[in-house]
Short mmCIF file of C-alpha atoms in Angstrom, two decimals:
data_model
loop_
_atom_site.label_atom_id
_atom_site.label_comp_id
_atom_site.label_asym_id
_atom_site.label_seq_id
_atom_site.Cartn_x
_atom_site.Cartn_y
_atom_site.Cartn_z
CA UNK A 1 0.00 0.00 0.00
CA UNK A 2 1.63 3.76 -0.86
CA UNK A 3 1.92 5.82 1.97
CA UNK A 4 -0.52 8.35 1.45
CA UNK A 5 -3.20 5.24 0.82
CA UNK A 6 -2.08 4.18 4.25
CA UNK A 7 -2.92 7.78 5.44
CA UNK A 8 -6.41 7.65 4.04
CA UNK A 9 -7.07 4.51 5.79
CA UNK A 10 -6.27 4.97 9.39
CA UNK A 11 -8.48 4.34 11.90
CA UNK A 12 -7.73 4.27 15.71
CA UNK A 13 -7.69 0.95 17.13
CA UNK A 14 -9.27 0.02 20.72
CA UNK A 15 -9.12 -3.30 20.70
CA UNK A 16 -5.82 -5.27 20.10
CA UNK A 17 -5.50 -9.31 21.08
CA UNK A 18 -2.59 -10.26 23.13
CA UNK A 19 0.17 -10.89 20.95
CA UNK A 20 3.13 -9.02 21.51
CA UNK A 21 5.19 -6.73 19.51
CA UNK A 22 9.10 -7.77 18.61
CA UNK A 23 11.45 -6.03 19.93
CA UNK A 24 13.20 -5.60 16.49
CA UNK A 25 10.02 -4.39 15.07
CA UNK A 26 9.30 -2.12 18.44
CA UNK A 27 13.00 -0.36 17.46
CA UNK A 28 12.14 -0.12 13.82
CA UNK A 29 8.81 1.82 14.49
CA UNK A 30 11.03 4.09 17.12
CA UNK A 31 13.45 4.69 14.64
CA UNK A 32 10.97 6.01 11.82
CA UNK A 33 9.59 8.10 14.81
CA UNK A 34 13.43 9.91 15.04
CA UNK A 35 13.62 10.66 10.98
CA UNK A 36 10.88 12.99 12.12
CA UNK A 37 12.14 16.50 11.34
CA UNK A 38 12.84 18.29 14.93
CA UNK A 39 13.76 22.04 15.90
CA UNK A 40 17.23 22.93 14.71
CA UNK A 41 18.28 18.97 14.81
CA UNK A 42 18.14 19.00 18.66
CA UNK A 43 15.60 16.16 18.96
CA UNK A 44 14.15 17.76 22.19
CA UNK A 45 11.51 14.79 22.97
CA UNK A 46 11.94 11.76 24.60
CA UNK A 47 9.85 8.84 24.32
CA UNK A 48 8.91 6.28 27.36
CA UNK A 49 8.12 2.82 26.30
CA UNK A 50 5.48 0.69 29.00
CA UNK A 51 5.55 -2.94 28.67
CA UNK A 52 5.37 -3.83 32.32
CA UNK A 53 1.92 -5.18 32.98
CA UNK A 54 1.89 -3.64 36.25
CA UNK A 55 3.19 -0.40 35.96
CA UNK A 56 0.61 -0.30 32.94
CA UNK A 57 -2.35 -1.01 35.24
CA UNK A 58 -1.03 2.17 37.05
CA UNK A 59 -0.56 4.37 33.61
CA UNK A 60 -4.17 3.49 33.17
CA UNK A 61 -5.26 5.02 36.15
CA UNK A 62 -3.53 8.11 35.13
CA UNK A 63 -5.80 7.82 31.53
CA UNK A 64 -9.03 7.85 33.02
CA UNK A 65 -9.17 4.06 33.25
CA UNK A 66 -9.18 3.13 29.60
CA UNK A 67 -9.46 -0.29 29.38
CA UNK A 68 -7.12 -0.12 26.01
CA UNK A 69 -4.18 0.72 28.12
CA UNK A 70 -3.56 -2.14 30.04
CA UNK A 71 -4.45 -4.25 27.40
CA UNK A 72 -2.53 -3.13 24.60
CA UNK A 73 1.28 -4.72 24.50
CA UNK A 74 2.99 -0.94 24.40
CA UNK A 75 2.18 2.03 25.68
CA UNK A 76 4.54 5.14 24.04
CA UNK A 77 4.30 8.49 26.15
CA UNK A 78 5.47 10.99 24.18
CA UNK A 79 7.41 14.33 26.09
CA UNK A 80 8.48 17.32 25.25
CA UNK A 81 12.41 17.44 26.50
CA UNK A 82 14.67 20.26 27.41
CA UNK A 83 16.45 18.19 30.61
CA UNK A 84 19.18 16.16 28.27
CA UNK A 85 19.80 19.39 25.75
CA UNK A 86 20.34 21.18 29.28
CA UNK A 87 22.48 18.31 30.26
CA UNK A 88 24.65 18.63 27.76
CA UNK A 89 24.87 22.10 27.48
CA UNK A 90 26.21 22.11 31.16
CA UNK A 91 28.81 19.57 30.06
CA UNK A 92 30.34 21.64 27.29
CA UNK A 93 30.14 24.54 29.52
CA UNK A 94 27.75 26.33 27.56
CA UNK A 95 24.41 28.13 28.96
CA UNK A 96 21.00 26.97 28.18
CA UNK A 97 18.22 29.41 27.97
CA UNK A 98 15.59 26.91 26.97
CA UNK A 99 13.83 26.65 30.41
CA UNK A 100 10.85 28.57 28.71
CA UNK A 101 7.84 28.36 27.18
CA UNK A 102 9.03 28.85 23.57
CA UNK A 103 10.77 25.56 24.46
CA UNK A 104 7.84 23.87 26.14
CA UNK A 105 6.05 24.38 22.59
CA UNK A 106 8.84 23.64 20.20
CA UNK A 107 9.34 20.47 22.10
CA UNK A 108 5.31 19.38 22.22
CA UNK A 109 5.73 20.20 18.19
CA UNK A 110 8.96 17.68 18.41
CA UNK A 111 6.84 14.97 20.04
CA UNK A 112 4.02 14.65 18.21
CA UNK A 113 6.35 14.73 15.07
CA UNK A 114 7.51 11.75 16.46
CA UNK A 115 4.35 10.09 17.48
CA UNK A 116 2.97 10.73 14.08
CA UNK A 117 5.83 9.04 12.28
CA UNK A 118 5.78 6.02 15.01
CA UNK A 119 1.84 5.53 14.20
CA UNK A 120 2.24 5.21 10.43
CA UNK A 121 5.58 2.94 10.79
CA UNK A 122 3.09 0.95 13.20
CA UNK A 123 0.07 0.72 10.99
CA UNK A 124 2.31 0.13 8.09
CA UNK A 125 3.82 -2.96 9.80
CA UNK A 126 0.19 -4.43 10.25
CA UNK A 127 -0.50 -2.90 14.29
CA UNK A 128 -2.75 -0.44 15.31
CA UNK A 129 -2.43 2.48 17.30
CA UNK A 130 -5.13 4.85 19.41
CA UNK A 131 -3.63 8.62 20.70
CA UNK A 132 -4.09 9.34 24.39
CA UNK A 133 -5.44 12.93 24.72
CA UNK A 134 -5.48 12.40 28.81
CA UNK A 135 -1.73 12.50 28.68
CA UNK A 136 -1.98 16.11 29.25
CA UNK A 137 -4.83 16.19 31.27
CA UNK A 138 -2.47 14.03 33.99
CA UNK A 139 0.32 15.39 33.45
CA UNK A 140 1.58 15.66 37.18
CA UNK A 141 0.47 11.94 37.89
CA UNK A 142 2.23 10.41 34.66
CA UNK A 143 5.31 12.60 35.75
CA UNK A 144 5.50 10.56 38.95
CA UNK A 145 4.54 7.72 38.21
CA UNK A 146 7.40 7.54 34.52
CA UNK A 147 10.16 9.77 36.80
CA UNK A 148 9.86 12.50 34.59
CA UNK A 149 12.74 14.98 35.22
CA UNK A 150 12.51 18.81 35.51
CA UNK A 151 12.23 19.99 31.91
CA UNK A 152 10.52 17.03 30.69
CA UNK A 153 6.60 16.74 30.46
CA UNK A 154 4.21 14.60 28.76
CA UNK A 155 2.43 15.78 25.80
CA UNK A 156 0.69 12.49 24.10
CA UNK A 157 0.34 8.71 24.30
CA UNK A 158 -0.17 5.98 22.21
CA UNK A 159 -1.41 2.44 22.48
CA UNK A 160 0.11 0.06 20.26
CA UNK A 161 -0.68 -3.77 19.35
CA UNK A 162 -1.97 -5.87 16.99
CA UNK A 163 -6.12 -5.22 16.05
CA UNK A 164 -9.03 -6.80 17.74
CA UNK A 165 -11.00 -4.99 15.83
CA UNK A 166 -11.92 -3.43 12.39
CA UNK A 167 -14.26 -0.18 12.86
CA UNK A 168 -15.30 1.83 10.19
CA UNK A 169 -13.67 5.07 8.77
CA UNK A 170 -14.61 7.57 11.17
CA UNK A 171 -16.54 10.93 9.23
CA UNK A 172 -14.75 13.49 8.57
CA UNK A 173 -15.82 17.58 8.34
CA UNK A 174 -15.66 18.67 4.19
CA UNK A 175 -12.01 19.88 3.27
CA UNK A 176 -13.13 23.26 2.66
CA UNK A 177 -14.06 23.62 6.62
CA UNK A 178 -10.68 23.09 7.71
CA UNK A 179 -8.96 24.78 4.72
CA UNK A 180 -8.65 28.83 3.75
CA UNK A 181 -7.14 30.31 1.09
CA UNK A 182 -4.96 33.23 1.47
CA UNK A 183 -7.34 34.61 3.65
CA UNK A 184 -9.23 33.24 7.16
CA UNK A 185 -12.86 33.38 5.93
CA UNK A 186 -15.23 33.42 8.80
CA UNK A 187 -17.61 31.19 9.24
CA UNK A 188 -21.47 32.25 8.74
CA UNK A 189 -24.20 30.81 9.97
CA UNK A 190 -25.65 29.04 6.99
CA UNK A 191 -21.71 28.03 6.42
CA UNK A 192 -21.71 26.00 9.65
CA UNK A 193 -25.03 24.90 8.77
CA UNK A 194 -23.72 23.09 5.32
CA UNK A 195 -20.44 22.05 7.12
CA UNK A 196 -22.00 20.51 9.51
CA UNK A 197 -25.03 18.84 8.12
CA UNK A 198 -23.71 15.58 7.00
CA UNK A 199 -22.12 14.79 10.78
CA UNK A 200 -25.05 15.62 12.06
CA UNK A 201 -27.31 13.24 9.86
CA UNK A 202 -25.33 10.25 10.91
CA UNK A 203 -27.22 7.28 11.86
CA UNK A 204 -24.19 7.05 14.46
CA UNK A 205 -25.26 10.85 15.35
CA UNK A 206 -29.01 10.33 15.66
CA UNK A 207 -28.48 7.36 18.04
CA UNK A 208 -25.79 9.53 20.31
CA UNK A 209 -28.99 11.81 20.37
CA UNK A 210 -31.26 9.42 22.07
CA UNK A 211 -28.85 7.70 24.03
CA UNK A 212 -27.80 11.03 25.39
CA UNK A 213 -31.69 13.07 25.57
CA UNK A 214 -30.19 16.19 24.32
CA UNK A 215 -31.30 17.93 21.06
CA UNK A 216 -27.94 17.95 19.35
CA UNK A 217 -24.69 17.27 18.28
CA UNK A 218 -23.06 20.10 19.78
CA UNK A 219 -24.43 20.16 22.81
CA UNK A 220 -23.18 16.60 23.31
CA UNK A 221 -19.75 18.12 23.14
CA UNK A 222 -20.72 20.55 25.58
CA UNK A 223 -22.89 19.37 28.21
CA UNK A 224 -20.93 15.77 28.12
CA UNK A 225 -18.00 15.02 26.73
CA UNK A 226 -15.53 18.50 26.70
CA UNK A 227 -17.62 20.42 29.86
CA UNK A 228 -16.58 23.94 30.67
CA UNK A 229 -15.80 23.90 34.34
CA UNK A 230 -13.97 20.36 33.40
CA UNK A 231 -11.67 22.59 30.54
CA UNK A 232 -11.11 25.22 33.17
CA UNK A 233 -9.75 22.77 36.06
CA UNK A 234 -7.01 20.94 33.76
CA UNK A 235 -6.42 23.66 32.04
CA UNK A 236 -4.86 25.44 35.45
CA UNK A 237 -3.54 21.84 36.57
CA UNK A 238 -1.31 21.81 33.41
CA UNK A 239 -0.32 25.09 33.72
CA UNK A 240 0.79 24.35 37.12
CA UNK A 241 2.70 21.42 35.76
CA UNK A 242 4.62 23.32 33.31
CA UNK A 243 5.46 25.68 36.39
CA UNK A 244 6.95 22.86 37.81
CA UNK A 245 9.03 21.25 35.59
CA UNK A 246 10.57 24.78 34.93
CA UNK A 247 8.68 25.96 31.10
CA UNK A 248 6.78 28.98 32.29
CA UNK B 1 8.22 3.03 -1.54
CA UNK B 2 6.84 1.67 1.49
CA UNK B 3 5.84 4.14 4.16
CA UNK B 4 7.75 3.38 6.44
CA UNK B 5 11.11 3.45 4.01
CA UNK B 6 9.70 6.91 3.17
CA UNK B 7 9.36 7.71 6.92
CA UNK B 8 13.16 6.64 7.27
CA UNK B 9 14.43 8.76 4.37
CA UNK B 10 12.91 12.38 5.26
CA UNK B 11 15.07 15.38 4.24
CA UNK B 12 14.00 18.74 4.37
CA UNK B 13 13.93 20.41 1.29
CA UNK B 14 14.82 24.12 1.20
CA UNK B 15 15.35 24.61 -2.81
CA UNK B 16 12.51 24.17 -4.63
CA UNK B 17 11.92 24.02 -8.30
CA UNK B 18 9.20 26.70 -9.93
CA UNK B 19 6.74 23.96 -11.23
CA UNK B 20 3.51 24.29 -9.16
CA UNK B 21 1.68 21.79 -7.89
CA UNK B 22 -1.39 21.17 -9.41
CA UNK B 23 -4.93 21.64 -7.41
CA UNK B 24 -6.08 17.68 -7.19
CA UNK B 25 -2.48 17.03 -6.08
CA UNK B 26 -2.91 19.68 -3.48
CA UNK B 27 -6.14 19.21 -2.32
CA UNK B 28 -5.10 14.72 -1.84
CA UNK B 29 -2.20 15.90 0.50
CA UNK B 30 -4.92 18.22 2.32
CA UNK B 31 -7.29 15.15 2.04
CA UNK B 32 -4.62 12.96 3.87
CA UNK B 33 -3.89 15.51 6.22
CA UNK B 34 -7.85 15.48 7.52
CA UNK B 35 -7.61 11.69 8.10
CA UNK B 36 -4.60 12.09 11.24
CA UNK B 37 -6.09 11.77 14.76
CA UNK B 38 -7.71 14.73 15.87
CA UNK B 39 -8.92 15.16 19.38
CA UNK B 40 -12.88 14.01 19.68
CA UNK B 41 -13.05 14.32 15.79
CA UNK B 42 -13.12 17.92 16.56
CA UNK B 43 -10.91 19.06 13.83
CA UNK B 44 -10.39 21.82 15.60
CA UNK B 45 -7.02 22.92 13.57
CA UNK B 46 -7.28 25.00 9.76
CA UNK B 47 -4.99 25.15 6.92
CA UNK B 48 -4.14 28.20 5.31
CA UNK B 49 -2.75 27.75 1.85
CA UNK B 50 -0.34 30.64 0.63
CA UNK B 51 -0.04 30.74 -3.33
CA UNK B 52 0.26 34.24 -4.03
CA UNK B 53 3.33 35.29 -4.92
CA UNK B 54 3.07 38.97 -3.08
CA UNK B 55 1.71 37.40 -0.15
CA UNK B 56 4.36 35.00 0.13
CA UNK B 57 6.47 37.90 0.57
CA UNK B 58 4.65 39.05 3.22
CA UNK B 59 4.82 36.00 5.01
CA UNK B 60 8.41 35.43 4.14
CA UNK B 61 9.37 38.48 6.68
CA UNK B 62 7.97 36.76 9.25
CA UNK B 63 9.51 34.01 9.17
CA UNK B 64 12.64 35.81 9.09
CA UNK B 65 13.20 36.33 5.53
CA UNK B 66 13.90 32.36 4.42
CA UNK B 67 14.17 32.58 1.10
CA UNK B 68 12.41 29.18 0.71
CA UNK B 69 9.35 31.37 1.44
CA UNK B 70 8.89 32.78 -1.51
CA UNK B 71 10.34 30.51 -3.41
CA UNK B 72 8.42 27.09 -2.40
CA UNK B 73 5.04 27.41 -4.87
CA UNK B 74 3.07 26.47 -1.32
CA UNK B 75 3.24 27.53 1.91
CA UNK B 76 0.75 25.69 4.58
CA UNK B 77 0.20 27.17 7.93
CA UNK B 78 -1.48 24.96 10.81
CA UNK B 79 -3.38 26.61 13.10
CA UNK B 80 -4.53 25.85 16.30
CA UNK B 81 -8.45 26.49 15.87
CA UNK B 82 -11.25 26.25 18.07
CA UNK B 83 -13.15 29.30 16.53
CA UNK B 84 -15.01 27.56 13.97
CA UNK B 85 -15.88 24.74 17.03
CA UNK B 86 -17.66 27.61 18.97
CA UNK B 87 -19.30 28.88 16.70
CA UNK B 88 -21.09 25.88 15.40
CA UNK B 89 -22.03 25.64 19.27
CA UNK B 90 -23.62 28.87 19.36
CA UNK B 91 -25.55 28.16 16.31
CA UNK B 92 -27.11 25.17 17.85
CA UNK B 93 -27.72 26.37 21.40
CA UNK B 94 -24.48 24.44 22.86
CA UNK B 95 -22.38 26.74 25.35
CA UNK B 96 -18.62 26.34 24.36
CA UNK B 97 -16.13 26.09 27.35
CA UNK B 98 -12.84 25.69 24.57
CA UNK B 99 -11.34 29.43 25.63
CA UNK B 100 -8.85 27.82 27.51
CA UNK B 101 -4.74 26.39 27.62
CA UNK B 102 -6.36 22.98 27.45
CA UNK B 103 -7.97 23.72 24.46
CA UNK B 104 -4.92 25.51 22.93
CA UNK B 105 -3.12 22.54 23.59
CA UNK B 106 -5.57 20.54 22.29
CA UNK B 107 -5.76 22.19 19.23
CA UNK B 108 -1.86 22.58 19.01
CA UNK B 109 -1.68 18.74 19.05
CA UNK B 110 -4.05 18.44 16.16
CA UNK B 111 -2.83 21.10 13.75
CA UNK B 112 0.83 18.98 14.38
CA UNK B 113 -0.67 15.88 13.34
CA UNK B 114 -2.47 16.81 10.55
CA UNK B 115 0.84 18.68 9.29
CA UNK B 116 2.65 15.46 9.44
CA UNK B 117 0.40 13.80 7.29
CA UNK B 118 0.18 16.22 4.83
CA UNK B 119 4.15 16.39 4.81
CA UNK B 120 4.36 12.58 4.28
CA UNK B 121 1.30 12.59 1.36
CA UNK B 122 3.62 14.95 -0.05
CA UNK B 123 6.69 13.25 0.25
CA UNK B 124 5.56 10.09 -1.30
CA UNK B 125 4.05 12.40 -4.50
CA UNK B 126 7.71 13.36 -4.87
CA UNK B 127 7.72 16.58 -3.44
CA UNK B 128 9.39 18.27 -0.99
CA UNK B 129 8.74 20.08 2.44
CA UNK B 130 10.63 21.87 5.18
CA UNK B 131 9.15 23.12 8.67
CA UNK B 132 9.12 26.42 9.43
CA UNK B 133 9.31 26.77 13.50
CA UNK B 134 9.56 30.50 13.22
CA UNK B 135 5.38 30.33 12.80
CA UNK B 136 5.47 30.91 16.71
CA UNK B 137 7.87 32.97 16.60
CA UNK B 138 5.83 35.61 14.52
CA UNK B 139 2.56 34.30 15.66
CA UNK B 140 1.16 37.92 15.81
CA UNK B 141 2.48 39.06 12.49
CA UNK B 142 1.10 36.00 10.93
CA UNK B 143 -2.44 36.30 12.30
CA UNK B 144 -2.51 39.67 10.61
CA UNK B 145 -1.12 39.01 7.59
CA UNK B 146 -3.67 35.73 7.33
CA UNK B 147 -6.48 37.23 9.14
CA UNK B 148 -6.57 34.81 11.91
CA UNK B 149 -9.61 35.58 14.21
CA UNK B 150 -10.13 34.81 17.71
CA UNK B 151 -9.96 31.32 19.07
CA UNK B 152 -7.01 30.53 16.10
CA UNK B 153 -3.48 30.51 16.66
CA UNK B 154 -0.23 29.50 14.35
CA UNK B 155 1.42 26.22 15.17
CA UNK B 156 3.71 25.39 12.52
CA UNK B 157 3.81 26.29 8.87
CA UNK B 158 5.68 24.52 5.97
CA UNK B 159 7.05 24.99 2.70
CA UNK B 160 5.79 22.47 -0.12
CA UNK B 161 7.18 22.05 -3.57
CA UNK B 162 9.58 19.86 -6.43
CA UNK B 163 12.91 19.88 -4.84
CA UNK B 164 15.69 21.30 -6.12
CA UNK B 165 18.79 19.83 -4.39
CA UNK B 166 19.21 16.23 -3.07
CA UNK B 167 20.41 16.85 0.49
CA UNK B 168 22.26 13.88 2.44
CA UNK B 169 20.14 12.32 5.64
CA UNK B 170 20.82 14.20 8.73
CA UNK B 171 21.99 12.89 11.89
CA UNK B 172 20.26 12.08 14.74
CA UNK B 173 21.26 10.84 18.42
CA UNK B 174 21.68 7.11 18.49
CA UNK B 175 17.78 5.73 19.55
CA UNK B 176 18.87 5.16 23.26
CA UNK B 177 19.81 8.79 23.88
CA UNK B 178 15.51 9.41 23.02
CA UNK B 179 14.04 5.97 24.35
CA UNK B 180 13.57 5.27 28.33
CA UNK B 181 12.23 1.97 29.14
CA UNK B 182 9.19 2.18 32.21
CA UNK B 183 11.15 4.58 33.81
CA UNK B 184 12.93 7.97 32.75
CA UNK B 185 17.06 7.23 33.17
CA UNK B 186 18.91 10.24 34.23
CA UNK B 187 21.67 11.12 32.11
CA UNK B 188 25.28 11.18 32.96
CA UNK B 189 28.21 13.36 32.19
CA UNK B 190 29.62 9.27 30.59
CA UNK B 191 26.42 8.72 29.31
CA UNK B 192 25.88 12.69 27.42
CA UNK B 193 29.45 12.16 26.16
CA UNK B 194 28.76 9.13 24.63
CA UNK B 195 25.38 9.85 22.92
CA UNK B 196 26.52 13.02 21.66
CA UNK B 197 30.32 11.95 20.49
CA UNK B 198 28.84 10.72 16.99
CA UNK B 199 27.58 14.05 15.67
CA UNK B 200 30.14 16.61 17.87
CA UNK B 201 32.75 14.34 15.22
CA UNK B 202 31.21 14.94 12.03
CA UNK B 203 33.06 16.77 9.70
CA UNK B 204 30.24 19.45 9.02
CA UNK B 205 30.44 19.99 13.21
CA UNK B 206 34.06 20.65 12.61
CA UNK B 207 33.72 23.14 9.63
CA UNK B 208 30.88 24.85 11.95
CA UNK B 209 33.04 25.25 15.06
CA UNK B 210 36.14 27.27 12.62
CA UNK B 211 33.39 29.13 11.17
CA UNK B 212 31.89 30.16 14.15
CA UNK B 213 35.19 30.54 16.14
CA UNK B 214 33.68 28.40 19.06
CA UNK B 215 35.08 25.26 21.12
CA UNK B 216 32.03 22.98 20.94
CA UNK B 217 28.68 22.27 18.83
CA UNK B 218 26.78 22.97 22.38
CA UNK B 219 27.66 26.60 22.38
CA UNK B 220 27.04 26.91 19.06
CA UNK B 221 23.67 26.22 20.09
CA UNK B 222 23.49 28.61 23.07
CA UNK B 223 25.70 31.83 21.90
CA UNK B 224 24.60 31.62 18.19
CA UNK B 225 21.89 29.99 16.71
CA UNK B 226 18.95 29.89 19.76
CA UNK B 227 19.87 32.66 22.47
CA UNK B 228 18.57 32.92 25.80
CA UNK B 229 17.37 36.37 25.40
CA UNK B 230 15.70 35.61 22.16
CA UNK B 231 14.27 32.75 24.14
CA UNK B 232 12.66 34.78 27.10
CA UNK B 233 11.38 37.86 24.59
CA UNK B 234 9.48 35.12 22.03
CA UNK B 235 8.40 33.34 25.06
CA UNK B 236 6.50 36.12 26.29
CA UNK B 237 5.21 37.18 22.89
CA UNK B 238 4.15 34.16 22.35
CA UNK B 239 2.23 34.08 25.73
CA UNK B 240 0.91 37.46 25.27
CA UNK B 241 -0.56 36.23 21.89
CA UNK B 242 -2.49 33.21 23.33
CA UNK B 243 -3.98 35.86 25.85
CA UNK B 244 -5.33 38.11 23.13
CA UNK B 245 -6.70 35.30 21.26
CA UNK B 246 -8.13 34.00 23.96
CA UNK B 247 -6.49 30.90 25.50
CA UNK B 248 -5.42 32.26 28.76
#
């Protein structure tokens, strides 16, 4: 399959059975994830592999008890990281001014470079993957629990294993809702209203709607999954990470 | 090709031919670029395509004047975007709670991921790209230039085109200086000197250091190319720019 046919095709995987992944092929997938390009060469990431059955029963916890995490062979937590560029820096006497939070976002850009590349080397070798947007979210308890260093903090995750499962495509918005040319058009009413209309005429949509006793879509979003006050709280609990491990 | 040779044989491309690329061919690498992960199948990232030649000038000073800029017959910047999110929620009643660092975050993760796909789609149609990390940098200048409203915020931006130069592969760290296993290894003065001895010995290190006058590649880093004051002041531009569109 070409790469960009493999691109068209991905779908996150949930389910994965229990066979493991090689250790040659878990290096190969790593490596792809390096060839990623990175801020001025400096590779300021770092990525921790789980394997340990335990200590993944524990990473679950800190993904809002996802069943897919302690299931899955691999777990990759993906981290922005300024503490070895520091480190050597200090040993070459030279003095970093990275403890910032320029840094903190050219090294979450870094990461999910890498991530990106280590999904499609995964998917192209026949495994599935499914991104982790709690990663953030936990921050200070995935910190502990990996040993996370000052100037090191976790920006995604990925499972990774062989699929269970074999969902549908998911629906996607039309290309000319996520794309502008030249110019940021704003978005009118009746735009929206086209945008939106074929997501919102999904079987899959109309069933959310019952199951849930709210009028629509959006509100879904809103009143259930992605809640204000719930934004608001992690929002100052990752900030106060970042304070921490020395970005702000 | 298969993807995952492609993944493994990414170079930057920074001279680029004057063929365009043709719209179908443009709009599949946008196509692939919808299909990454994207947090909730939000989508809440754009794409703004630059074509025009003056306002690739524009947008070349400010990304520092790269001459790639104008030069590349694309430029794609990925945006951080949760404006067009809200305001499908006010349209149907829903109250948003997305004008927050989570959400930026959020967002920042998605725009990255659907960059990386579009880079790769274009890759394997034999074109070239190169990341442009000054899009942060100039955040402000670019949401002028592009009209960016509130809620939307420049993550990244790349240059697409037919390459004109065949650059070797770049370096990276051997895999163990990026890779912890369950737990995050501190890293020792032995262990920095051995991960980094590889590229402080390769012969375009050593032409650096006489050019630059300086004793090491680390300080090349520090006194040259990414200074701590430049650091701090596009830290807190940055910062002030996330307040003002409205993700503090």
């Amino acid at each position: 399959m070409s790469p960009t046919e493999l691109l068209l095709q991905h779908r996150s995987i949930r389910k994965y059975s229990s066979e493991p992944i090689e250790p040659n092929l878990l290096n190969r997938l790593l490596e792809a994830g390096t060839r990623a390009s990175t801020t001025g060469n400096m590779q300021i990431y770092s990525i921790i592999v789980t394997q340990d059955q335990e200590r993944k029963e524990h990473l679950k916890k800190c993904h809002f008890n996802q069943a897919m995490i302690s299931e899955a062979p691999v777990v990759l937590t993906f981290c922005a990281d300024i503490n070895r560029f520091n480190a050597w820096c200090k040993v070459r006497n030279a003095e970093p001014g990275y403890d910032n939070f320029l840094w903190f976002i050219n090294g979450a850009i870094d990461a999910v470079l890498a991530a990106q590349n280590v999904c499609i080397a995964a998917e192209d070798a026949g495994l599935g993957i499914c991104y982790l947007g709690t990663a953030t979210y936990m921050a200070d308890e995935i910190i502990e629990l990996l040993k996370l260093p000052h100037g090191v903090v976790p920006i995604t995750a990925i499972t990774v294993g062989y699929p269970a499962e074999t969902p549908e495509l998911t629906d996607r918005l039309p290309l000319e809702a996520v794309v502008h040319y030249e110019e940021y058009v704003p978005y009118s009413t009746e735009k929206i209203n086209d945008l939106y209309y074929e997501k919102e005429n999904l079987e899959f949509t109309k069933k959310l709607l019952e199951e849930n006793k709210l009028p629509n879509l959006a509100q879904i979003f809103t009143e259930k999954r992605y809640k204000k006050n719930d934004n608001e709280f992690f929002s100052e609990k990752f900030l106060k990470t970042l304070t921490k491990q020395g970005f702000m």
